[in-house]
Short mmCIF file of C-alpha atoms and ligand atoms in Angstrom, two decimals:
data_model
loop_
_atom_site.label_atom_id
_atom_site.label_comp_id
_atom_site.label_asym_id
_atom_site.label_seq_id
_atom_site.Cartn_x
_atom_site.Cartn_y
_atom_site.Cartn_z
CA MET S 8 232.49 158.58 287.94
CA LEU S 9 232.57 162.39 288.34
CA LYS S 10 229.92 163.33 285.78
CA GLY S 11 227.80 166.20 287.10
CA LYS S 12 230.60 167.46 289.38
CA THR S 13 232.62 170.62 288.89
CA ALA S 14 236.28 170.80 289.83
CA LEU S 15 238.08 174.08 290.40
CA VAL S 16 241.82 173.47 290.19
CA THR S 17 244.00 176.47 290.99
CA GLY S 18 247.36 176.75 289.23
CA SER S 19 246.20 174.37 286.50
CA THR S 20 247.68 175.99 283.43
CA SER S 21 250.78 173.81 283.84
CA GLY S 22 252.50 171.12 285.90
CA ILE S 23 250.76 169.31 288.74
CA GLY S 24 247.51 171.30 288.56
CA LEU S 25 247.10 170.50 284.89
CA GLY S 26 247.78 166.82 285.58
CA ILE S 27 245.04 166.83 288.24
CA ALA S 28 242.61 168.74 286.00
CA LYS S 29 243.11 166.25 283.16
CA SER S 30 242.62 163.25 285.41
CA LEU S 31 239.40 164.66 286.89
CA ALA S 32 238.13 165.60 283.41
CA GLU S 33 238.88 162.06 282.24
CA GLN S 34 236.38 160.88 284.88
CA GLY S 35 233.75 163.28 283.54
CA ALA S 36 234.12 166.30 285.85
CA ASP S 37 233.61 169.75 284.38
CA VAL S 38 236.75 171.72 285.09
CA VAL S 39 237.58 175.33 285.86
CA LEU S 40 241.22 176.02 285.10
CA SER S 41 243.03 178.86 286.83
CA GLY S 42 246.46 180.36 286.46
CA LEU S 43 248.60 182.97 284.80
CA ALA S 44 248.85 182.19 281.10
CA SER S 45 248.50 183.87 277.71
CA ASP S 46 245.19 183.88 275.83
CA ASP S 47 246.64 181.48 273.24
CA GLU S 48 247.81 179.02 275.92
CA VAL S 49 244.43 179.14 277.65
CA ALA S 50 242.52 178.62 274.36
CA ALA S 51 244.73 175.61 273.50
CA LEU S 52 244.30 174.05 276.96
CA LYS S 53 240.54 174.58 277.00
CA SER S 54 240.02 172.99 273.60
CA GLU S 55 242.39 170.11 274.44
CA LEU S 56 240.36 169.20 277.55
CA GLN S 57 236.98 169.81 275.88
CA ASP S 58 237.85 167.76 272.78
CA THR S 59 239.56 164.91 274.64
CA PHE S 60 237.13 164.45 277.49
CA GLY S 61 233.88 166.09 276.30
CA VAL S 62 233.49 168.13 279.49
CA LYS S 63 232.73 171.82 280.05
CA VAL S 64 235.92 173.79 280.70
CA GLY S 65 236.14 177.28 282.20
CA PHE S 66 239.10 179.50 282.99
CA SER S 67 240.01 182.32 285.33
CA GLY S 68 243.20 184.35 285.23
CA ALA S 69 242.59 185.73 288.73
CA ASN S 70 245.72 186.65 290.64
CA LEU S 71 245.30 184.47 293.71
CA THR S 72 247.43 186.69 295.92
CA ASP S 73 244.48 189.12 295.88
CA PRO S 74 241.46 188.15 298.04
CA ASP S 75 239.13 190.34 295.92
CA ALA S 76 240.25 188.51 292.78
CA ILE S 77 239.60 185.19 294.53
CA GLU S 78 236.10 186.41 295.37
CA GLY S 79 235.63 187.16 291.67
CA LEU S 80 236.85 183.66 290.75
CA MET S 81 234.50 181.96 293.24
CA GLY S 82 231.59 184.12 292.00
CA TYR S 83 232.32 183.01 288.43
CA VAL S 84 232.41 179.33 289.45
CA ALA S 85 229.12 179.74 291.36
CA ARG S 86 227.37 181.55 288.48
CA ASP S 87 228.60 179.50 285.52
CA PHE S 88 229.10 176.07 287.12
CA GLY S 89 226.82 175.98 290.19
CA GLY S 90 229.82 176.08 292.54
CA ALA S 91 232.83 173.84 293.05
CA ASP S 92 232.13 170.27 294.19
CA ILE S 93 235.85 169.56 294.06
CA LEU S 94 238.34 172.25 295.05
CA VAL S 95 242.03 171.65 294.43
CA ASN S 96 244.24 174.30 296.02
CA ASN S 97 247.40 173.86 294.03
CA ALA S 98 248.80 177.22 292.86
CA GLY S 99 252.17 177.91 294.39
CA VAL S 100 255.59 179.44 293.88
CA GLN S 101 258.99 179.04 295.46
CA HIS S 102 261.86 181.32 296.44
CA VAL S 103 265.21 180.13 297.75
CA SER S 104 267.35 182.38 299.94
CA PRO S 105 269.01 182.40 303.39
CA ILE S 106 266.54 183.88 305.87
CA GLU S 107 268.69 186.92 306.63
CA ASP S 108 268.51 187.90 302.96
CA PHE S 109 265.00 186.61 302.25
CA PRO S 110 263.18 189.41 300.38
CA VAL S 111 260.14 190.51 302.37
CA ASP S 112 258.02 190.80 299.23
CA ARG S 113 258.83 187.15 298.33
CA TRP S 114 257.80 186.05 301.84
CA ASP S 115 254.50 187.92 301.52
CA LEU S 116 253.89 186.53 298.02
CA ILE S 117 254.51 182.92 299.04
CA ILE S 118 252.37 183.11 302.17
CA SER S 119 249.51 184.75 300.29
CA LEU S 120 249.59 182.40 297.28
CA ASN S 121 250.67 179.08 298.82
CA LEU S 122 248.64 179.42 302.03
CA SER S 123 246.14 182.29 302.28
CA ALA S 124 244.63 181.66 298.82
CA ALA S 125 243.58 178.19 300.00
CA PHE S 126 241.91 179.74 303.05
CA HIS S 127 239.94 182.15 300.84
CA THR S 128 238.82 179.57 298.25
CA THR S 129 237.89 177.10 300.99
CA ARG S 130 235.90 179.59 303.06
CA MET S 131 233.91 180.54 299.97
CA ALA S 132 233.40 176.99 298.62
CA ILE S 133 232.63 174.92 301.70
CA SER S 134 229.08 176.18 302.41
CA GLY S 135 227.95 175.02 298.96
CA MET S 136 229.58 171.62 299.53
CA LYS S 137 227.93 171.25 302.93
CA LYS S 138 224.53 172.12 301.44
CA LYS S 139 225.00 169.46 298.75
CA GLY S 140 226.24 166.97 301.35
CA TRP S 141 229.30 166.18 299.22
CA GLY S 142 232.57 167.93 298.60
CA ARG S 143 236.24 167.20 298.13
CA ILE S 144 239.02 169.65 298.99
CA ILE S 145 242.51 168.61 298.03
CA ASN S 146 245.49 170.76 298.90
CA THR S 147 248.75 170.31 297.04
CA ALA S 148 251.24 170.56 299.88
CA SER S 149 254.76 169.14 299.57
CA ALA S 150 257.31 166.97 301.35
CA HIS S 151 258.09 170.40 302.78
CA ALA S 152 254.81 170.24 304.72
CA LEU S 153 256.51 167.56 306.83
CA VAL S 154 260.25 168.26 306.74
CA ALA S 155 262.36 171.34 306.09
CA SER S 156 265.24 172.29 303.83
CA PRO S 157 267.48 175.28 304.36
CA TYR S 158 266.81 178.51 302.46
CA LYS S 159 263.12 177.79 301.92
CA SER S 160 261.65 179.57 304.99
CA ALA S 161 258.52 180.96 303.35
CA TYR S 162 257.75 177.83 301.34
CA VAL S 163 258.23 175.45 304.27
CA ALA S 164 256.21 177.72 306.58
CA ALA S 165 253.37 177.96 304.04
CA LYS S 166 253.35 174.21 303.37
CA HIS S 167 253.35 173.34 307.09
CA GLY S 168 250.50 175.87 307.37
CA ILE S 169 248.50 174.19 304.63
CA ALA S 170 248.86 170.88 306.47
CA GLY S 171 247.26 172.49 309.54
CA LEU S 172 244.51 174.10 307.48
CA THR S 173 243.79 170.72 305.87
CA LYS S 174 243.21 169.10 309.26
CA VAL S 175 240.90 171.87 310.51
CA VAL S 176 238.79 171.86 307.34
CA ALA S 177 238.62 168.06 307.49
CA LEU S 178 237.12 168.26 311.00
CA GLU S 179 234.65 171.00 310.09
CA GLY S 180 233.41 169.19 306.97
CA ALA S 181 233.47 165.65 308.35
CA GLU S 182 229.77 165.30 309.17
CA HIS S 183 228.64 167.09 306.02
CA GLY S 184 230.10 164.75 303.40
CA VAL S 185 233.09 167.04 302.85
CA ARG S 186 236.59 165.54 302.83
CA CYS S 187 239.80 167.55 302.94
CA ASN S 188 243.23 166.04 302.41
CA ALA S 189 246.70 167.18 301.42
CA ILE S 190 248.95 165.53 298.86
CA CYS S 191 252.65 165.96 299.60
CA PRO S 192 254.73 165.40 296.47
CA GLY S 193 258.46 165.09 296.44
CA TYR S 194 260.27 166.11 293.27
CA VAL S 195 257.84 166.09 290.38
CA TYR S 196 258.76 165.66 286.77
CA THR S 197 257.49 168.74 284.92
CA PRO S 198 258.67 170.44 281.73
CA LEU S 199 260.33 172.98 284.02
CA VAL S 200 262.43 170.24 285.64
CA GLU S 201 263.21 168.73 282.25
CA GLY S 202 264.82 172.03 281.22
CA GLN S 203 266.76 172.20 284.48
CA VAL S 204 268.22 168.74 283.88
CA ALA S 205 269.68 169.68 280.51
CA ASP S 206 271.00 173.04 281.75
CA THR S 207 272.58 171.59 284.91
CA ALA S 208 274.20 168.77 282.96
CA LYS S 209 275.78 171.29 280.64
CA ALA S 210 276.87 173.63 283.44
CA ARG S 211 278.43 170.86 285.57
CA GLY S 212 279.80 168.74 282.75
CA ILE S 213 277.96 165.64 283.93
CA THR S 214 275.37 163.45 282.24
CA GLU S 215 271.63 164.10 282.48
CA GLU S 216 271.24 160.82 284.37
CA GLU S 217 273.82 162.01 286.95
CA VAL S 218 271.97 165.32 287.37
CA LYS S 219 268.69 163.52 288.00
CA ARG S 220 270.18 160.99 290.41
CA ASP S 221 272.82 162.96 292.32
CA VAL S 222 271.53 166.53 292.21
CA LEU S 223 267.75 166.72 291.87
CA LEU S 224 266.82 163.36 293.38
CA ALA S 225 269.45 163.33 296.13
CA ALA S 226 266.69 163.27 298.81
CA GLN S 227 264.30 160.95 296.94
CA PRO S 228 265.17 157.29 297.70
CA THR S 229 263.48 155.84 294.60
CA LYS S 230 265.68 158.11 292.46
CA GLU S 231 262.59 158.55 290.31
CA PHE S 232 260.52 161.65 289.81
CA VAL S 233 256.89 161.59 290.82
CA THR S 234 254.82 162.37 287.72
CA THR S 235 251.91 164.74 287.25
CA GLU S 236 249.88 161.75 285.98
CA GLN S 237 250.48 159.87 289.26
CA ILE S 238 249.37 162.88 291.28
CA GLY S 239 246.31 163.30 289.04
CA ALA S 240 245.39 159.65 289.57
CA PHE S 241 245.82 159.97 293.35
CA ALA S 242 243.68 163.12 293.51
CA THR S 243 241.01 161.38 291.44
CA PHE S 244 241.06 158.40 293.80
CA LEU S 245 240.42 160.81 296.70
CA CYS S 246 237.28 161.93 294.84
CA SER S 247 236.08 158.35 294.30
CA PRO S 248 233.90 156.31 296.67
CA GLY S 249 237.07 154.42 297.68
CA GLY S 250 238.42 157.68 299.10
CA ASP S 251 235.40 158.42 301.31
CA GLY S 252 237.13 157.33 304.52
CA ILE S 253 240.23 159.42 303.96
CA ASN S 254 239.93 162.77 305.74
CA GLY S 255 242.42 165.17 307.27
CA ALA S 256 245.31 163.08 305.96
CA ILE S 257 248.68 164.48 304.97
CA LEU S 258 249.53 162.05 302.21
CA SER S 259 253.11 161.62 301.08
CA MET S 260 253.85 160.94 297.45
CA ASP S 261 257.58 161.39 297.47
CA GLY S 262 259.28 158.09 296.70
CA GLY S 263 260.21 157.71 300.39
CA TRP S 264 261.75 161.16 301.00
CA VAL S 265 260.22 161.75 304.46
CA ALA S 266 260.72 158.13 305.53
CA GLN S 267 264.40 158.86 306.09
P1 NAD R 153 254.01 175.24 288.00
O1 NAD R 153 254.90 176.44 288.02
O2 NAD R 153 254.06 174.28 286.86
O3 NAD R 153 252.50 175.71 288.19
C1 NAD R 153 252.11 176.76 289.05
C2 NAD R 153 250.72 177.22 288.68
O4 NAD R 153 250.37 178.29 289.55
C3 NAD R 153 250.64 177.77 287.24
O5 NAD R 153 249.38 177.43 286.68
C4 NAD R 153 250.72 179.28 287.47
O6 NAD R 153 250.11 180.04 286.43
C5 NAD R 153 249.95 179.41 288.77
N1 NAD R 153 250.24 180.66 289.47
C6 NAD R 153 251.46 181.15 289.82
N2 NAD R 153 251.33 182.35 290.43
C7 NAD R 153 249.98 182.61 290.47
C8 NAD R 153 249.19 183.69 290.95
N3 NAD R 153 249.75 184.75 291.54
N4 NAD R 153 247.85 183.63 290.80
C9 NAD R 153 247.27 182.56 290.18
N5 NAD R 153 247.96 181.51 289.72
C10 NAD R 153 249.30 181.53 289.86
O7 NAD R 153 254.30 174.51 289.39
P2 NAD R 153 254.10 173.00 289.86
O8 NAD R 153 255.43 172.41 289.99
O9 NAD R 153 253.05 172.30 289.08
O10 NAD R 153 253.55 173.29 291.35
C11 NAD R 153 252.18 173.24 291.70
C12 NAD R 153 252.08 173.04 293.21
O11 NAD R 153 252.76 171.85 293.57
C13 NAD R 153 252.69 174.15 294.04
O12 NAD R 153 251.86 174.41 295.16
C14 NAD R 153 254.02 173.57 294.48
O13 NAD R 153 254.45 174.12 295.68
C15 NAD R 153 253.65 172.13 294.63
N6 NAD R 153 254.79 171.19 294.57
C16 NAD R 153 255.58 171.10 293.46
C17 NAD R 153 256.64 170.19 293.43
C18 NAD R 153 257.55 170.02 292.22
O14 NAD R 153 258.57 169.32 292.31
N7 NAD R 153 257.24 170.59 291.08
C19 NAD R 153 256.88 169.40 294.55
C20 NAD R 153 256.05 169.52 295.66
C21 NAD R 153 255.01 170.42 295.66
#
């Protein structure tokens, strides 16, 4: 379905981004991975995707908090892949602290990575998409693009910001075959979370099932994690003909979290 398309997925060396990259590659898209990872990790990921799906795989270790590095990344994608037909803005980090103690450098980092990086990639990718008359921009937002939690000022501000950016880009691309949407996951099951479950169970003297249900998934009515495979499948649907009519949507994928 996506043969002949190139997908740039930021933050795709692990977690949600990797799940999206795999799903798009499974449909035949060439993929440019991006993230902070060791040479060995990158080599293993590249050959896994190439061997499994038979697609061309690139990589950039650009630090996406730096607009010049983003320009370098977009130049590489243009030169070696003919530009991004699918852009997934996914790289992001979190910091948890009461606002009066929130470190200023963490605020700046989160705003630049979780929000401004998507502005820079989008502004550099959208002209090529408009010229081709087809493009898909998918922003990984969060339930925190719609509701807040205490101690997450920078993250919640950035994610609400990405929801606004999504809507503006959707309007600007609408008549040019470009679609822009945001996926808002709740708690996602990643290896990182898996580790947290075991550690928290040990620390609190409760079972791993109790940690998942009563601690991590307290806000998620299904009491089930969203998986990276589900998010990959959803992102791929947005790139399919069936997704053509979806534009500027802030799409929850959180087991009912924001329905409460
Ligand atoms: P992750 O830590 O597994 O992946 C983050 C990716 O971003 C990695 O590839 C990492 O190398 C990359 N990255 C980090 N700093 C970078 C930088 N300065 N420059 C370039 N790349 C950088 O995280 P994840 O859980 O897969 O999260 C991915 C996205 O999903 C984030 O935007 C996050 O806010 C969002 N999200 C996650 C969850 C969850 O429960 N895990 C829920 C909702 C939203």
